[in-house]
CSV table of C-alpha atoms in Angstrom, one decimal:
chain,number,residue,atom,x,y,z
W,1,MET,CA,52.9,-88.6,178.5
W,2,PHE,CA,50.2,-89.9,180.9
W,3,THR,CA,50.5,-94.1,181.6
W,4,LEU,CA,46.6,-95.7,182.7
W,5,ALA,CA,46.1,-97.4,186.1
W,6,TYR,CA,42.6,-99.8,185.9
W,7,PRO,CA,41.2,-100.6,189.0
W,8,SER,CA,39.3,-103.4,189.5
W,9,THR,CA,37.8,-102.2,192.5
W,10,PRO,CA,36.0,-98.6,193.8
W,11,GLU,CA,38.3,-99.3,196.7
W,12,GLU,CA,41.6,-100.0,195.0
W,13,ALA,CA,40.7,-97.0,193.1
W,14,VAL,CA,40.0,-94.3,195.9
W,15,ASP,CA,43.6,-96.8,197.3
W,16,ARG,CA,45.0,-95.4,194.4
W,17,LEU,CA,44.3,-92.0,194.1
W,18,ALA,CA,45.1,-91.4,198.2
W,19,ARG,CA,49.2,-92.7,197.7
W,20,ALA,CA,48.8,-90.1,194.2
W,21,ALA,CA,51.0,-86.9,194.8
W,22,PRO,CA,48.5,-83.7,194.3
W,23,GLY,CA,48.1,-82.8,190.3
W,24,GLU,CA,49.8,-86.3,189.6
W,25,THR,CA,46.9,-88.3,188.7
W,26,ALA,CA,43.6,-87.6,186.9
W,27,VAL,CA,40.5,-89.3,186.4
W,28,LEU,CA,39.7,-90.3,183.3
W,29,GLY,CA,35.6,-91.2,182.6
W,30,GLY,CA,34.6,-90.9,179.0
W,31,GLY,CA,37.8,-88.8,178.4
W,32,THR,CA,35.6,-86.3,176.4
W,33,ASP,CA,36.6,-83.1,178.2
W,34,LEU,CA,39.5,-84.2,179.5
W,35,LEU,CA,41.8,-85.6,176.4
W,36,LEU,CA,41.4,-82.2,174.9
W,37,ASP,CA,43.2,-80.7,178.5
W,38,VAL,CA,45.8,-82.7,178.3
W,39,GLU,CA,46.0,-83.0,174.9
W,40,SER,CA,46.4,-78.5,174.8
W,41,GLY,CA,49.0,-79.1,178.4
W,42,ARG,CA,46.2,-77.2,180.2
W,43,THR,CA,46.5,-80.2,182.2
W,44,THR,CA,49.8,-82.1,182.7
W,45,PRO,CA,48.7,-85.6,184.6
W,46,THR,CA,51.5,-88.6,185.1
W,47,GLU,CA,48.2,-91.0,184.9
W,48,LEU,CA,45.1,-91.6,184.3
W,49,LEU,CA,43.2,-93.1,186.3
W,50,SER,CA,40.1,-95.5,184.5
W,51,LEU,CA,37.4,-96.4,185.4
W,52,ARG,CA,36.5,-98.5,182.8
W,53,LYS,CA,36.7,-101.8,184.7
W,54,LEU,CA,34.1,-100.7,188.2
W,55,PRO,CA,30.7,-102.1,188.0
W,56,TRP,CA,29.7,-98.3,187.6
W,57,ARG,CA,28.0,-97.9,183.2
W,58,TYR,CA,24.4,-99.2,184.5
W,59,LEU,CA,20.9,-97.3,184.3
W,60,ARG,CA,18.1,-98.3,187.3
W,61,TRP,CA,15.0,-97.2,188.1
W,62,GLU,CA,14.3,-97.0,190.9
W,63,ARG,CA,10.1,-96.9,192.7
W,64,GLN,CA,11.0,-92.9,193.8
W,65,SER,CA,14.4,-92.4,191.5
W,66,LEU,CA,16.6,-93.0,188.8
W,67,VAL,CA,20.0,-93.8,189.9
W,68,VAL,CA,22.9,-93.7,187.3
W,69,GLY,CA,25.5,-94.4,187.1
W,70,SER,CA,29.0,-92.6,186.8
W,71,THR,CA,30.1,-94.6,184.1
W,72,LEU,CA,27.5,-94.4,181.7
W,73,PRO,CA,27.5,-92.8,178.5
W,74,LEU,CA,24.8,-90.6,178.1
W,75,ARG,CA,24.1,-92.5,174.4
W,76,ALA,CA,22.3,-95.3,176.6
W,77,LEU,CA,20.1,-92.5,179.0
W,78,GLU,CA,19.1,-91.0,175.8
W,79,VAL,CA,17.9,-94.0,173.8
W,80,ASP,CA,16.1,-95.3,176.8
W,81,PRO,CA,12.5,-94.8,176.2
W,82,LYS,CA,11.6,-93.8,180.3
W,83,VAL,CA,14.1,-91.2,180.1
W,84,ARG,CA,12.5,-89.0,177.3
W,85,THR,CA,8.8,-89.5,178.8
W,86,GLN,CA,9.7,-89.5,182.3
W,87,LEU,CA,12.6,-87.0,182.6
W,88,PRO,CA,12.1,-85.0,179.4
W,89,GLY,CA,13.8,-81.9,180.7
W,90,LEU,CA,17.0,-84.7,181.4
W,91,TRP,CA,16.6,-85.7,177.9
W,92,GLU,CA,16.9,-82.5,176.5
W,93,ALA,CA,20.0,-81.9,177.9
W,94,ILE,CA,21.5,-85.3,176.9
W,95,VAL,CA,21.0,-84.7,172.9
W,96,ASP,CA,22.1,-81.6,172.7
W,97,VAL,CA,25.7,-82.5,174.6
W,98,GLY,CA,28.2,-82.9,171.7
W,99,SER,CA,27.1,-85.9,168.6
W,100,PRO,CA,25.3,-88.9,169.0
W,101,ALA,CA,29.5,-90.4,168.1
W,102,LEU,CA,30.5,-88.0,171.4
W,103,ARG,CA,27.7,-88.9,173.8
W,104,SER,CA,28.8,-92.8,173.7
W,105,ARG,CA,32.0,-91.6,175.4
W,106,ALA,CA,30.4,-88.8,177.4
W,107,THR,CA,28.8,-89.2,181.1
W,108,LEU,CA,27.1,-87.8,183.9
W,109,GLY,CA,30.1,-88.7,186.2
W,110,GLY,CA,32.6,-86.2,183.8
W,111,ASN,CA,30.4,-84.2,183.9
W,112,ILE,CA,30.4,-83.6,187.3
W,113,GLY,CA,33.7,-84.3,187.6
W,114,ARG,CA,35.4,-81.8,185.6
W,115,CYS,CA,32.4,-78.8,186.5
W,116,SER,CA,32.6,-76.7,183.0
W,117,PRO,CA,30.5,-74.0,183.4
W,118,VAL,CA,29.6,-74.8,179.6
W,119,SER,CA,28.0,-77.8,180.5
W,120,ASP,CA,24.5,-78.2,178.9
W,121,LEU,CA,24.0,-80.8,181.7
W,122,LEU,CA,24.7,-79.3,184.9
W,123,PRO,CA,21.3,-77.1,184.9
W,124,ILE,CA,19.5,-80.0,184.2
W,125,LEU,CA,20.6,-82.1,187.2
W,126,LEU,CA,20.2,-78.5,189.1
W,127,ALA,CA,16.8,-78.1,188.8
W,128,LEU,CA,16.3,-81.8,189.2
W,129,ASP,CA,18.3,-81.9,193.0
W,130,ALA,CA,20.2,-84.5,191.9
W,131,GLN,CA,22.0,-86.1,194.7
W,132,VAL,CA,25.7,-87.7,193.6
W,133,ARG,CA,26.9,-91.1,195.8
W,134,ILE,CA,30.1,-90.4,196.2
W,135,VAL,CA,33.1,-93.3,197.7
W,136,GLY,CA,36.0,-92.0,199.1
W,137,PRO,CA,38.7,-92.2,201.6
W,138,ASN,CA,35.9,-92.7,204.5
W,139,GLY,CA,33.0,-94.8,202.6
W,140,ARG,CA,30.2,-94.0,200.7
W,141,ARG,CA,28.2,-90.6,201.2
W,142,GLU,CA,25.4,-88.6,199.4
W,143,VAL,CA,25.4,-85.0,198.4
W,144,PRO,CA,23.5,-82.9,196.8
W,145,VAL,CA,25.3,-81.4,193.3
W,146,ASP,CA,24.6,-78.1,194.0
W,147,ALA,CA,27.2,-79.1,196.8
W,148,ILE,CA,29.8,-80.3,194.6
W,149,LEU,CA,30.5,-77.6,192.0
W,150,GLN,CA,32.7,-75.0,192.7
W,151,GLU,CA,34.4,-73.3,189.2
W,152,SER,CA,35.6,-74.8,186.4
W,153,ARG,CA,37.7,-78.1,187.1
W,154,ARG,CA,37.2,-77.4,190.6
W,155,THR,CA,34.6,-79.0,192.8
W,156,THR,CA,34.3,-80.3,196.4
W,157,LEU,CA,35.2,-83.5,196.0
W,158,GLY,CA,38.0,-84.5,198.4
W,159,SER,CA,41.9,-85.6,195.8
W,160,ALA,CA,40.3,-89.4,196.2
W,161,ASP,CA,36.6,-89.1,196.1
W,162,LEU,CA,35.0,-90.8,192.9
W,163,VAL,CA,31.6,-90.1,191.7
W,164,GLU,CA,29.8,-93.4,192.2
W,165,ALA,CA,26.6,-92.7,190.7
W,166,VAL,CA,24.1,-89.8,190.3
W,167,VAL,CA,20.3,-90.5,191.8
W,168,VAL,CA,17.5,-87.9,190.1
W,169,PRO,CA,13.9,-87.9,190.6
W,170,ALA,CA,12.4,-91.5,188.5
W,171,ALA,CA,9.2,-88.5,186.6
W,172,ALA,CA,9.7,-84.6,187.0
W,173,PRO,CA,8.3,-81.9,184.3
W,174,CYS,CA,11.0,-81.0,183.4
W,175,THR,CA,12.6,-78.3,180.7
W,176,TYR,CA,16.1,-77.7,179.0
W,177,LEU,CA,16.3,-74.8,176.9
W,178,TRP,CA,19.6,-73.4,175.4
W,179,GLN,CA,20.5,-70.7,172.4
W,180,ARG,CA,24.0,-71.2,170.3
W,181,VAL,CA,25.9,-69.7,167.3
W,182,GLN,CA,25.3,-72.5,165.6
W,183,PRO,CA,22.5,-75.4,166.2
W,184,VAL,CA,24.4,-78.3,167.3
W,185,ASN,CA,27.6,-78.7,167.9
W,186,ASP,CA,27.8,-75.5,169.5
W,187,ILE,CA,28.5,-75.0,173.3
W,188,SER,CA,25.2,-73.2,174.6
W,189,GLN,CA,25.4,-69.1,175.0
W,190,VAL,CA,23.0,-70.1,178.1
W,191,GLY,CA,21.0,-72.6,178.8
W,192,VAL,CA,18.4,-72.2,181.5
W,193,ALA,CA,16.4,-75.6,183.6
W,194,THR,CA,13.4,-75.6,185.3
W,195,ALA,CA,12.0,-78.7,187.6
W,196,TYR,CA,8.7,-78.8,189.0
W,197,ALA,CA,7.8,-80.7,192.0
W,198,PRO,CA,4.0,-82.3,193.2
W,199,THR,CA,5.0,-80.6,196.5
W,200,PRO,CA,6.1,-77.1,197.2
W,201,PRO,CA,8.5,-75.4,197.0
W,202,HIS,CA,7.8,-76.0,193.5
W,203,TRP,CA,9.7,-75.0,191.4
W,204,ARG,CA,13.5,-75.3,190.9
W,205,ILE,CA,15.3,-72.6,188.3
W,206,ALA,CA,19.4,-73.3,186.7
W,207,VAL,CA,21.5,-71.5,184.6
W,208,GLY,CA,24.9,-72.6,183.0
W,209,GLY,CA,27.2,-70.6,180.1
W,210,ILE,CA,27.8,-68.2,183.1
W,211,GLN,CA,31.0,-67.7,185.1
W,212,PRO,CA,32.2,-69.6,187.7
W,213,ARG,CA,29.7,-72.3,186.9
W,214,ALA,CA,26.2,-73.2,186.5
W,215,ARG,CA,23.6,-72.0,190.0
W,216,ARG,CA,20.3,-72.2,190.6
W,217,LEU,CA,18.0,-69.1,190.5
W,218,VAL,CA,17.0,-69.0,194.5
W,219,GLU,CA,15.3,-65.6,194.0
W,220,ALA,CA,12.7,-65.7,190.7
W,221,GLU,CA,12.5,-69.4,192.4
W,222,GLY,CA,10.9,-67.3,195.1
W,223,LEU,CA,8.5,-65.7,193.2
W,224,LEU,CA,7.0,-68.7,191.5
W,225,ARG,CA,4.5,-69.2,194.8
W,226,SER,CA,2.1,-71.7,193.0
W,227,ALA,CA,2.1,-74.6,191.5
W,228,ARG,CA,0.6,-73.0,188.1
W,229,PRO,CA,1.9,-69.7,187.9
W,230,SER,CA,0.2,-67.3,185.5
W,231,ASP,CA,2.1,-66.3,182.1
W,232,PHE,CA,2.6,-62.5,184.0
W,233,GLU,CA,4.5,-64.3,187.4
W,234,ALA,CA,6.6,-66.6,185.0
W,235,GLU,CA,7.7,-62.9,183.0
W,236,LEU,CA,8.2,-62.0,186.8
W,237,ALA,CA,9.9,-64.5,187.2
W,238,ALA,CA,12.1,-64.8,184.4
W,239,GLN,CA,12.9,-61.2,184.8
W,240,GLU,CA,14.2,-61.5,188.7
W,241,ALA,CA,16.8,-64.2,187.5
W,242,ALA,CA,17.7,-61.7,184.4
W,243,ARG,CA,18.6,-59.2,187.0
W,244,ARG,CA,20.1,-61.3,189.3
W,245,SER,CA,22.8,-63.0,188.0
W,246,THR,CA,26.4,-62.1,186.9
W,247,PHE,CA,26.9,-62.3,183.2
W,248,VAL,CA,30.3,-61.9,181.6
W,249,THR,CA,31.5,-60.8,177.8
W,250,ASP,CA,32.8,-63.9,175.8
W,251,ARG,CA,33.4,-64.8,172.3
W,252,ARG,CA,30.4,-66.5,172.0
W,253,ALA,CA,28.2,-64.0,174.1
W,254,THR,CA,27.8,-59.9,175.2
W,255,GLU,CA,26.6,-59.8,179.3
W,256,SER,CA,23.7,-57.9,177.9
W,257,TYR,CA,23.0,-60.7,175.1
W,258,ARG,CA,23.3,-63.0,178.0
W,259,ARG,CA,21.0,-61.3,180.3
W,260,ARG,CA,18.6,-61.1,177.3
W,261,LEU,CA,18.9,-64.7,176.8
W,262,VAL,CA,18.5,-65.9,180.0
W,263,SER,CA,14.9,-64.1,180.5
W,264,VAL,CA,13.7,-65.1,177.0
W,265,LEU,CA,15.1,-68.6,178.6
W,266,VAL,CA,13.2,-69.0,182.1
W,267,ARG,CA,10.2,-67.7,181.1
W,268,ARG,CA,9.7,-70.5,177.9
W,269,ALA,CA,11.1,-72.9,180.0
W,270,ILE,CA,8.7,-72.4,183.0
W,271,GLN,CA,5.9,-72.0,180.1
W,272,ARG,CA,6.6,-75.4,178.7
W,273,THR,CA,7.3,-77.2,181.9
W,274,LEU,CA,3.6,-76.5,183.6
W,275,ALA,CA,2.7,-77.6,180.0
W,276,ARG,CA,4.6,-81.0,181.1
W,277,VAL,CA,2.6,-80.8,184.3
W,278,PRO,CA,-0.5,-83.5,184.9
W,279,PRO,CA,-4.2,-82.1,184.9
W,280,VAL,CA,-3.7,-84.0,188.7
W,281,ALA,CA,-0.9,-82.4,190.2
W,282,GLY,CA,0.9,-85.3,191.5
W,283,GLY,CA,1.3,-87.8,189.5
W,284,PRO,CA,4.5,-88.5,187.1
W,285,SER,CA,4.4,-87.0,184.0
W,286,SER,CA,3.9,-88.1,180.3
W,287,SER,CA,3.2,-85.3,178.8
W,288,PRO,CA,4.7,-83.7,175.8
I,1,MET,CA,52.6,-98.3,180.5
I,2,THR,CA,50.5,-101.1,180.4
I,3,ASP,CA,52.5,-104.3,179.2
I,4,ARG,CA,49.7,-106.4,177.6
I,5,PRO,CA,49.0,-106.1,174.1
I,6,LEU,CA,45.9,-104.3,172.4
I,7,LYS,CA,43.4,-106.7,172.2
I,8,LEU,CA,40.6,-105.4,169.4
I,9,VAL,CA,37.7,-107.2,167.5
I,10,LEU,CA,38.7,-105.1,164.4
I,11,ASN,CA,36.1,-104.9,161.6
I,12,GLY,CA,35.5,-108.4,162.7
I,13,THR,CA,39.1,-110.3,163.2
I,14,PRO,CA,40.8,-111.0,166.5
I,15,ARG,CA,43.9,-108.7,166.1
I,16,THR,CA,46.2,-108.3,168.7
I,17,PHE,CA,48.6,-105.0,168.8
I,18,GLU,CA,51.9,-105.7,170.9
I,19,GLU,CA,53.9,-102.1,173.0
I,20,VAL,CA,50.2,-100.2,172.4
I,21,PRO,CA,51.8,-96.7,174.8
I,22,ASP,CA,49.4,-95.9,176.9
I,23,ALA,CA,48.4,-92.3,176.1
I,24,GLU,CA,47.8,-94.1,172.7
I,25,ARG,CA,44.3,-92.4,170.4
I,26,LEU,CA,42.1,-95.3,168.6
I,27,LEU,CA,42.3,-92.6,165.5
I,28,ASP,CA,46.6,-93.4,165.5
I,29,THR,CA,45.8,-96.9,165.9
I,30,ILE,CA,43.7,-98.2,163.5
I,31,ARG,CA,45.2,-95.7,160.4
I,32,TRP,CA,49.0,-96.7,161.7
I,33,ARG,CA,48.7,-100.1,162.8
I,34,ALA,CA,46.5,-101.3,161.7
I,35,GLY,CA,47.2,-99.4,158.6
I,36,LEU,CA,43.5,-98.7,157.8
I,37,LYS,CA,43.5,-95.0,156.2
I,38,GLY,CA,39.9,-94.8,155.3
I,39,THR,CA,39.4,-93.6,159.2
I,40,LYS,CA,40.0,-89.6,158.7
I,41,GLU,CA,41.8,-87.1,161.4
I,42,GLY,CA,39.6,-84.3,161.3
I,43,CYS,CA,40.1,-81.4,164.4
I,44,ARG,CA,41.1,-84.5,166.9
I,45,THR,CA,39.3,-82.4,169.1
I,46,GLY,CA,36.1,-84.0,168.6
I,47,ASP,CA,34.6,-81.5,166.6
I,48,CYS,CA,34.0,-83.1,162.9
I,49,GLY,CA,33.3,-86.6,162.9
I,50,ALA,CA,36.1,-87.3,160.2
I,51,CYS,CA,37.4,-89.7,162.8
I,52,THR,CA,33.5,-92.1,163.5
I,53,VAL,CA,34.0,-95.8,164.3
I,54,LEU,CA,31.8,-98.3,165.9
I,55,VAL,CA,32.8,-99.8,168.9
I,56,ASN,CA,30.4,-103.0,169.9
I,57,GLY,CA,28.0,-101.2,167.1
I,58,ASP,CA,27.8,-98.0,168.4
I,59,PRO,CA,29.3,-94.3,166.4
I,60,SER,CA,32.1,-93.3,168.6
I,61,LEU,CA,34.9,-90.4,168.0
I,62,SER,CA,38.2,-92.3,167.2
I,63,CYS,CA,40.1,-89.2,168.3
I,64,LEU,CA,38.7,-88.9,171.6
I,65,THR,CA,38.7,-92.8,172.5
I,66,LEU,CA,42.1,-94.1,174.3
I,67,ALA,CA,43.3,-97.4,172.6
I,68,ARG,CA,43.2,-99.0,175.6
I,69,GLU,CA,39.8,-98.4,176.9
I,70,VAL,CA,38.1,-100.4,174.4
I,71,ASP,CA,40.4,-103.2,174.5
I,72,GLY,CA,38.7,-106.4,173.9
I,73,ASP,CA,35.8,-103.8,171.7
I,74,ALA,CA,34.6,-104.7,168.6
I,75,VAL,CA,36.0,-101.7,166.3
I,76,THR,CA,34.8,-101.1,163.2
I,77,THR,CA,35.7,-98.9,160.6
I,78,VAL,CA,34.8,-97.9,156.7
I,79,GLU,CA,36.0,-100.6,155.6
I,80,GLY,CA,34.2,-103.2,157.8
I,81,VAL,CA,31.2,-101.2,157.8
I,82,THR,CA,30.7,-101.4,153.5
I,83,ARG,CA,31.1,-104.8,153.7
I,84,GLU,CA,27.9,-105.0,154.8
I,85,THR,CA,24.6,-104.6,153.1
I,86,VAL,CA,23.8,-101.3,154.7
I,87,GLY,CA,27.5,-99.5,154.7
I,88,ARG,CA,27.0,-101.2,150.9
I,89,ALA,CA,23.7,-99.2,150.6
I,90,VAL,CA,24.9,-95.9,152.4
I,91,VAL,CA,27.8,-95.5,149.6
I,92,LYS,CA,25.8,-96.4,146.8
I,93,ALA,CA,23.6,-93.7,147.9
I,94,PHE,CA,26.0,-91.2,148.4
I,95,GLU,CA,28.0,-92.0,144.8
I,96,GLU,CA,24.4,-92.2,143.3
I,97,ASN,CA,23.6,-88.5,144.4
I,98,GLY,CA,26.2,-86.3,144.4
I,99,ALA,CA,27.1,-86.3,148.5
I,100,VAL,CA,30.4,-87.4,147.9
I,101,GLN,CA,33.5,-83.8,146.9
I,102,CYS,CA,36.7,-83.9,147.9
I,103,GLY,CA,35.5,-87.0,150.5
I,104,TYR,CA,38.0,-86.4,153.7
I,105,CYS,CA,34.2,-86.7,155.2
I,106,THR,CA,32.5,-89.3,153.5
I,107,PRO,CA,33.6,-92.0,155.3
I,108,GLY,CA,32.9,-90.7,158.7
I,109,PHE,CA,29.1,-90.0,157.1
I,110,VAL,CA,29.3,-93.6,155.7
I,111,VAL,CA,30.2,-95.0,159.1
I,112,ALA,CA,27.8,-92.8,161.4
I,113,LEU,CA,25.2,-93.6,159.3
I,114,SER,CA,25.4,-96.8,159.0
I,115,GLY,CA,25.4,-97.5,162.7
I,116,LEU,CA,21.9,-95.4,163.0
I,117,LEU,CA,20.5,-97.4,160.0
I,118,ALA,CA,22.4,-101.6,161.7
I,119,GLY,CA,19.7,-104.0,162.6
I,120,ARG,CA,17.0,-101.3,163.0
I,121,SER,CA,13.4,-101.9,161.2
I,122,PRO,CA,11.8,-100.1,160.3
I,123,PRO,CA,14.4,-97.2,159.9
I,124,PRO,CA,14.6,-94.9,162.2
I,125,SER,CA,12.4,-91.4,160.0
I,126,THR,CA,15.2,-89.4,157.8
I,127,GLU,CA,15.0,-86.0,160.2
I,128,ALA,CA,16.5,-89.1,163.0
I,129,LEU,CA,19.1,-90.0,160.9
I,130,LEU,CA,19.5,-86.3,160.0
I,131,ASP,CA,19.8,-85.2,164.0
I,132,GLY,CA,22.3,-88.5,163.9
I,133,LEU,CA,24.6,-87.4,161.5
I,134,GLU,CA,24.6,-83.3,163.7
I,135,GLY,CA,28.0,-84.4,164.5
I,136,ASN,CA,29.6,-85.3,160.8
I,137,LEU,CA,31.2,-81.8,159.0
I,138,CYS,CA,31.2,-81.5,155.5
I,139,ARG,CA,32.7,-78.2,154.5
I,140,CYS,CA,32.1,-78.9,150.2
I,141,THR,CA,28.4,-80.4,149.7
I,142,GLY,CA,26.4,-78.0,151.7
I,143,TYR,CA,24.8,-80.9,152.7
I,144,ALA,CA,22.2,-80.8,150.3
I,145,ALA,CA,22.8,-83.8,148.4
I,146,ILE,CA,24.3,-86.1,151.7
I,147,GLN,CA,20.4,-85.0,152.9
I,148,ARG,CA,19.2,-86.5,149.7
I,149,ALA,CA,22.0,-89.3,149.7
I,150,VAL,CA,20.2,-90.2,153.5
I,151,ALA,CA,16.6,-90.2,152.5
I,152,ALA,CA,18.1,-92.6,149.6
I,153,ALA,CA,19.9,-94.9,152.1
I,154,ARG,CA,16.9,-94.8,154.2
I,155,GLU,CA,14.8,-96.0,151.0
I,156,ALA,CA,17.2,-98.3,150.4
I,157,VAL,CA,17.7,-100.7,153.5
I,158,ARG,CA,13.8,-100.1,154.5
């Protein structure tokens, strides 16, 4: 069994991680994923380093961005009225994670650190081009989320790096759509996120529920050249998205079903995001 | 092992627990140290909601929460929830609508629903309340009676 460590400053936390032997210490955010792995013996740390005492439980609206402290429970984002209107796709992804009681513990930082291929949050963070503020032995730095994700439970973060905050645009028309066997309390077979930016290239598309990690669909994005693609252009991008992705068959869905789902969900997500773009491009969205 | 005693404000009363292992789940502290057996262990993997308690007023899964992670926090179980007006109204609505069969999931539903209703005036819509209960599983009732009970509880507290 493990013991808990409660560093009271980020520097103390990083220092403790830097001195730990490989695999000895695991970082504890909300614990909703890590504790399952610990209970089942998939991972056997002797120490969990809790982030509870660090001052990272915040949500801050800045002029251009929303900064989310890495230990803020998802529930706080869910009940924030501005998140729902300014970043509708982020809100959709959050409320699709587990249940309210799970979301009162689960965190954005944990989703990034654990890098689960079935995370409902990673596709929308990729589509929003989220920047991750990291604190490590060499100080602080900011890295795009795309550069951090590797595969299940593996990231490019160093063993003494901690996710301090996640930065997303303060407002963006965006959408998250998924397909599941059961609508709630289930893992998505695939999840698709799209986000629109007023300046070219306007569109970012990402897919999750695939191996080894959620990823951007740059080939499909490349087919969306205009700010307001037609239904036909959206369909072509959706087909490209399905063609360029690699899917697996597992107990949740077959390879061919996932491919079909991606083409349908990408088209719908583009259309829904388009409906959320304000008539005069460039302004923040307050539509559906 | 953390030597400090674990402190919780459990159902409104400050409590101190000695020699709590770091790996102990809040669920086990509640059931075995505090002896409050209303909180149920269902799946122990965060899927069923039977272990739901309120932590500082928010519904939380006590099976996926280390007790030490809520040190100093207010933890309210079904025993505490049903002492309050809202919790009593929820229990009455469940009883009157036949929303209880084997009863194992019921404390989780009562806590989660009370947490969604408490201090909210006007109460959330019935649809929003049902969405809020999506993490609570019931294998007996088929949910129809629970849906009626949720609507009735909402009417009772508005």
